[in-house]
Short mmCIF file of C-alpha atoms in Angstrom, two decimals:
data_model
loop_
_atom_site.label_atom_id
_atom_site.label_comp_id
_atom_site.label_asym_id
_atom_site.label_seq_id
_atom_site.Cartn_x
_atom_site.Cartn_y
_atom_site.Cartn_z
CA UNK G 1 -119.92 45.10 60.30
CA UNK G 2 -121.19 41.71 61.23
CA UNK G 3 -118.37 39.74 59.30
CA UNK G 4 -115.50 37.72 60.65
CA UNK G 5 -111.77 37.94 59.71
CA UNK G 6 -108.57 36.01 60.40
CA UNK G 7 -105.62 37.75 61.97
CA UNK G 8 -102.06 36.79 61.05
CA UNK G 9 -101.24 33.67 62.98
CA UNK G 10 -104.62 33.51 64.62
CA UNK G 11 -107.29 30.96 63.95
CA UNK G 12 -109.92 32.68 66.25
CA UNK G 13 -112.27 34.92 64.34
CA UNK G 14 -112.59 38.50 65.68
CA UNK G 15 -115.87 40.26 65.16
CA UNK G 16 -115.56 43.86 64.07
CA UNK G 17 -118.95 44.83 65.49
CA UNK G 18 -117.79 43.57 68.86
CA UNK G 19 -114.82 45.96 68.64
CA UNK G 20 -117.14 48.83 67.72
CA UNK G 21 -119.43 47.89 70.52
CA UNK G 22 -116.47 47.81 72.92
CA UNK G 23 -115.30 51.17 71.71
CA UNK G 24 -118.80 52.53 71.98
CA UNK G 25 -119.15 51.01 75.43
CA UNK G 26 -115.74 52.39 76.38
CA UNK G 27 -116.58 55.94 75.37
CA UNK G 28 -115.31 58.15 78.10
CA UNK G 29 -116.93 61.17 79.28
CA UNK G 30 -116.10 63.85 76.81
CA UNK G 31 -115.65 67.11 78.56
CA UNK G 32 -114.49 69.16 75.72
CA UNK G 33 -114.58 69.27 71.98
CA UNK G 34 -110.89 68.36 71.79
CA UNK G 35 -111.55 65.18 73.70
CA UNK G 36 -114.36 64.40 71.31
CA UNK G 37 -112.12 64.98 68.30
CA UNK G 38 -109.36 62.87 69.88
CA UNK G 39 -111.79 60.09 70.62
CA UNK G 40 -113.20 60.22 67.08
CA UNK G 41 -109.67 60.23 65.70
CA UNK G 42 -108.78 57.24 67.82
CA UNK G 43 -112.02 55.54 66.81
CA UNK G 44 -111.38 56.04 63.12
CA UNK G 45 -107.79 54.91 63.47
CA UNK G 46 -108.86 51.74 65.22
CA UNK G 47 -111.63 51.27 62.71
CA UNK G 48 -109.21 51.68 59.80
CA UNK G 49 -106.79 49.30 61.50
CA UNK G 50 -109.62 46.84 61.96
CA UNK G 51 -110.66 47.24 58.32
CA UNK G 52 -107.03 46.90 57.16
CA UNK G 53 -106.62 43.79 59.29
CA UNK G 54 -109.88 42.51 57.90
CA UNK G 55 -108.68 43.16 54.33
CA UNK G 56 -105.34 41.55 55.11
CA UNK G 57 -107.10 38.58 56.59
CA UNK G 58 -109.36 38.41 53.56
CA UNK G 59 -106.35 38.69 51.23
CA UNK G 60 -104.54 36.05 53.25
CA UNK G 61 -107.62 33.87 53.17
CA UNK G 62 -107.88 34.41 49.41
CA UNK G 63 -104.19 33.66 48.99
CA UNK G 64 -104.52 30.58 51.19
CA UNK G 65 -107.61 29.59 49.29
CA UNK G 66 -105.78 30.21 45.98
CA UNK G 67 -102.79 28.28 47.28
CA UNK G 68 -105.07 25.47 48.39
CA UNK G 69 -106.90 25.59 45.08
CA UNK G 70 -103.57 25.57 43.24
CA UNK G 71 -102.35 22.72 45.45
CA UNK G 72 -105.57 20.83 44.86
CA UNK G 73 -105.44 21.66 41.16
CA UNK G 74 -101.81 20.53 41.09
CA UNK G 75 -102.75 17.38 42.94
CA UNK G 76 -105.67 16.96 40.61
CA UNK G 77 -103.44 17.56 37.61
CA UNK G 78 -100.86 15.15 38.99
CA UNK G 79 -103.58 12.65 39.76
CA UNK G 80 -105.10 13.24 36.34
CA UNK G 81 -101.63 12.92 34.78
CA UNK G 82 -101.01 9.75 36.76
CA UNK G 83 -104.42 8.47 35.82
CA UNK G 84 -103.82 9.46 32.22
CA UNK G 85 -100.40 7.82 32.31
CA UNK G 86 -101.93 4.76 33.92
CA UNK G 87 -104.70 4.75 31.36
CA UNK G 88 -102.14 5.32 28.62
CA UNK G 89 -100.04 2.44 29.89
CA UNK G 90 -103.18 0.37 30.21
CA UNK G 91 -104.26 1.39 26.73
CA UNK G 92 -100.76 0.62 25.44
CA UNK G 93 -100.84 -2.77 27.13
CA UNK G 94 -104.34 -3.36 25.80
CA UNK G 95 -103.26 -2.14 22.37
CA UNK G 96 -100.17 -4.32 22.50
CA UNK G 97 -102.35 -7.23 23.61
CA UNK G 98 -104.79 -6.46 20.81
CA UNK G 99 -101.90 -6.17 18.36
CA UNK G 100 -100.46 -9.44 19.64
CA UNK G 101 -103.87 -11.11 19.42
CA UNK G 102 -104.39 -9.60 15.96
CA UNK G 103 -100.88 -10.67 14.93
CA UNK G 104 -101.47 -14.17 16.26
CA UNK G 105 -104.84 -14.24 14.50
CA UNK G 106 -103.27 -13.07 11.26
CA UNK G 107 -100.43 -15.56 11.68
CA UNK G 108 -103.01 -18.29 12.32
CA UNK G 109 -105.01 -17.17 9.28
CA UNK G 110 -101.80 -17.02 7.26
CA UNK G 111 -100.84 -20.52 8.42
CA UNK G 112 -104.33 -21.74 7.58
CA UNK G 113 -104.12 -20.12 4.15
CA UNK G 114 -100.63 -21.56 3.65
CA UNK G 115 -101.89 -25.00 4.72
CA UNK G 116 -104.87 -24.63 2.39
CA UNK G 117 -102.65 -23.52 -0.50
CA UNK G 118 -100.20 -26.31 0.31
CA UNK G 119 -103.04 -28.83 0.42
CA UNK G 120 -104.43 -27.47 -2.84
CA UNK G 121 -100.94 -27.55 -4.36
CA UNK G 122 -100.41 -31.11 -3.14
CA UNK G 123 -103.79 -32.12 -4.56
CA UNK G 124 -102.98 -30.48 -7.88
CA UNK G 125 -99.53 -32.06 -7.90
CA UNK G 126 -100.96 -35.45 -6.98
CA UNK G 127 -103.58 -35.08 -9.69
CA UNK G 128 -100.91 -34.03 -12.18
CA UNK G 129 -98.64 -36.90 -11.13
CA UNK G 130 -101.55 -39.35 -11.30
CA UNK G 131 -102.47 -38.01 -14.73
CA UNK G 132 -98.85 -38.34 -15.82
CA UNK G 133 -98.71 -41.89 -14.42
CA UNK G 134 -101.93 -42.77 -16.25
CA UNK G 135 -100.60 -41.17 -19.44
CA UNK G 136 -97.29 -42.97 -18.97
CA UNK G 137 -99.10 -46.29 -18.47
CA UNK G 138 -101.23 -45.63 -21.56
CA UNK G 139 -98.13 -44.62 -23.54
CA UNK G 140 -96.33 -47.72 -22.24
CA UNK G 141 -99.28 -49.90 -23.21
CA UNK G 142 -99.41 -48.27 -26.64
CA UNK G 143 -95.65 -48.62 -26.99
CA UNK G 144 -95.83 -52.27 -25.96
CA UNK G 145 -98.67 -52.82 -28.44
CA UNK G 146 -96.64 -51.10 -31.16
CA UNK G 147 -93.61 -53.16 -30.17
CA UNK G 148 -95.68 -56.33 -30.27
CA UNK G 149 -97.06 -55.40 -33.68
CA UNK G 150 -93.59 -54.42 -34.88
CA UNK G 151 -92.17 -57.62 -33.39
CA UNK G 152 -94.85 -59.71 -35.06
CA UNK G 153 -94.28 -57.89 -38.33
CA UNK G 154 -90.53 -58.37 -37.95
CA UNK G 155 -91.02 -62.04 -37.12
CA UNK G 156 -93.32 -62.39 -40.10
CA UNK G 157 -90.78 -60.58 -42.25
CA UNK G 158 -88.06 -62.83 -40.87
CA UNK G 159 -90.20 -65.89 -41.56
CA UNK G 160 -90.89 -64.61 -45.03
CA UNK G 161 -87.23 -63.86 -45.51
CA UNK G 162 -86.34 -67.30 -44.18
CA UNK G 163 -88.86 -68.87 -46.51
CA UNK G 164 -87.53 -66.78 -49.38
CA UNK G 165 -83.94 -67.66 -48.44
CA UNK G 166 -84.90 -71.32 -48.18
CA UNK G 167 -86.65 -71.09 -51.54
CA UNK G 168 -83.66 -69.29 -53.01
CA UNK G 169 -81.38 -71.87 -51.37
CA UNK G 170 -83.45 -74.68 -52.88
CA UNK G 171 -83.41 -72.94 -56.24
CA UNK G 172 -79.70 -72.28 -55.87
CA UNK G 173 -79.08 -75.89 -54.78
CA UNK G 174 -81.13 -77.08 -57.73
CA UNK G 175 -79.22 -74.78 -60.06
CA UNK G 176 -75.93 -75.84 -58.45
CA UNK G 177 -76.92 -79.46 -58.83
CA UNK G 178 -77.80 -78.91 -62.48
CA UNK G 179 -74.60 -76.93 -62.88
CA UNK G 180 -72.60 -79.72 -61.21
CA UNK G 181 -74.29 -82.30 -63.39
CA UNK G 182 -73.49 -80.25 -66.48
CA UNK G 183 -69.92 -79.71 -65.25
CA UNK G 184 -69.56 -83.44 -64.53
CA UNK G 185 -71.06 -84.25 -67.91
CA UNK G 186 -68.73 -81.81 -69.63
CA UNK G 187 -65.84 -83.11 -67.56
CA UNK G 188 -66.69 -86.69 -68.50
CA UNK G 189 -66.97 -85.71 -72.16
CA UNK G 190 -63.70 -83.83 -71.92
CA UNK G 191 -62.10 -86.79 -70.14
CA UNK G 192 -63.42 -89.10 -72.85
CA UNK G 193 -62.04 -86.82 -75.52
CA UNK G 194 -58.69 -86.63 -73.70
CA UNK G 195 -58.56 -90.40 -73.38
CA UNK G 196 -59.35 -90.77 -77.05
CA UNK G 197 -56.77 -88.14 -77.92
CA UNK G 198 -54.17 -89.80 -75.65
CA UNK G 199 -54.97 -93.18 -77.21
CA UNK G 200 -54.67 -91.64 -80.63
CA UNK G 201 -51.39 -89.99 -79.61
CA UNK G 202 -50.14 -93.24 -78.18
CA UNK G 203 -51.20 -95.07 -81.32
CA UNK G 204 -49.55 -92.43 -83.49
CA UNK G 205 -46.40 -92.50 -81.36
CA UNK G 206 -46.35 -96.31 -81.48
CA UNK G 207 -46.79 -96.26 -85.23
CA UNK G 208 -44.13 -93.57 -85.55
CA UNK G 209 -41.85 -95.45 -83.22
CA UNK G 210 -42.45 -98.65 -85.23
CA UNK G 211 -41.67 -96.83 -88.42
CA UNK G 212 -38.56 -95.30 -86.90
CA UNK G 213 -37.48 -98.63 -85.50
CA UNK G 214 -38.13 -100.22 -88.85
CA UNK G 215 -36.12 -97.55 -90.56
CA UNK G 216 -33.37 -97.73 -88.00
CA UNK G 217 -33.33 -101.49 -88.32
CA UNK G 218 -32.95 -101.12 -91.98
CA UNK G 219 -30.05 -98.70 -91.53
CA UNK G 220 -28.30 -100.67 -88.79
CA UNK G 221 -28.95 -104.14 -90.08
CA UNK G 222 -25.28 -104.47 -91.02
CA UNK G 223 -24.01 -103.75 -87.47
CA UNK G 224 -23.19 -106.40 -85.02
CA UNK G 225 -26.00 -108.08 -83.16
CA UNK G 226 -24.71 -106.97 -79.73
CA UNK G 227 -24.53 -103.33 -80.64
CA UNK G 228 -27.93 -103.52 -82.28
CA UNK G 229 -29.50 -105.07 -79.22
CA UNK G 230 -28.00 -102.48 -76.86
CA UNK G 231 -28.95 -99.62 -79.09
CA UNK G 232 -32.45 -101.04 -79.62
CA UNK G 233 -32.91 -101.43 -75.87
CA UNK G 234 -31.85 -97.86 -75.23
CA UNK G 235 -34.09 -96.52 -77.92
CA UNK G 236 -36.92 -98.61 -76.57
CA UNK G 237 -36.26 -97.24 -73.08
CA UNK G 238 -36.18 -93.73 -74.42
CA UNK G 239 -39.52 -94.06 -76.18
CA UNK G 240 -41.01 -95.79 -73.18
CA UNK G 241 -39.97 -92.87 -71.05
CA UNK G 242 -41.43 -90.48 -73.57
CA UNK G 243 -44.65 -92.43 -73.56
CA UNK G 244 -44.73 -92.41 -69.74
CA UNK G 245 -44.17 -88.61 -69.75
CA UNK G 246 -47.01 -88.16 -72.22
CA UNK G 247 -49.20 -90.36 -70.05
CA UNK G 248 -48.39 -88.32 -66.91
CA UNK G 249 -49.18 -85.06 -68.72
CA UNK G 250 -52.43 -86.57 -69.95
CA UNK G 251 -53.36 -87.71 -66.44
CA UNK G 252 -52.50 -84.22 -65.12
CA UNK G 253 -54.81 -82.67 -67.68
CA UNK G 254 -57.56 -85.09 -66.79
CA UNK G 255 -57.19 -84.37 -63.05
#
């Protein structure tokens, strides 16, 4: 047969052609046909046993080879799975690192944008505040100018009013002076008229008193001199008192 096989539990290859050669070499002397048939039967049995053993060895070798292939495939799969897991972990770490770097980059870009927007906002606010300050200063200057103009106008109005009041006061003082002079003149005239009237009244009373005294003297001429003197003195006192009362009333009117 010229091929080798492995027996169960044997690592030494057994050559089938060597067995055939041994059997051929060990052919006994066949004396009869029965011996020939027996030898052929024995030869075929041994040959079939050798072929069966060869097939079993081949099957065992195939199974061992399949087992080894399966073991190697399993090892390869495990190694590939480990390598894949390692690569996956590596990829995950790399992806996480990339995500972290990307996140940090985005955060940095966001911070830069925020700083830029904040700077722009501060600039706009500063410009707005500066514009408001300038506008406020201009408004304040305009307001001060208006206040100065209004103050000057008010001062001018006050000066005009003062001048007008002074003029009116002078006119009023002049009118009051003229009025006082007229009042004093009228008062003097009235006082003169009162004095003349009082003098006239006094003169009339004196004349009337003289007439009454003359008449009384005529009526009481026959009485005694003492009684006449007393009565004349009393009458004289009475008329003097009347004259004094008239004089006081006249002075009260004049005052």
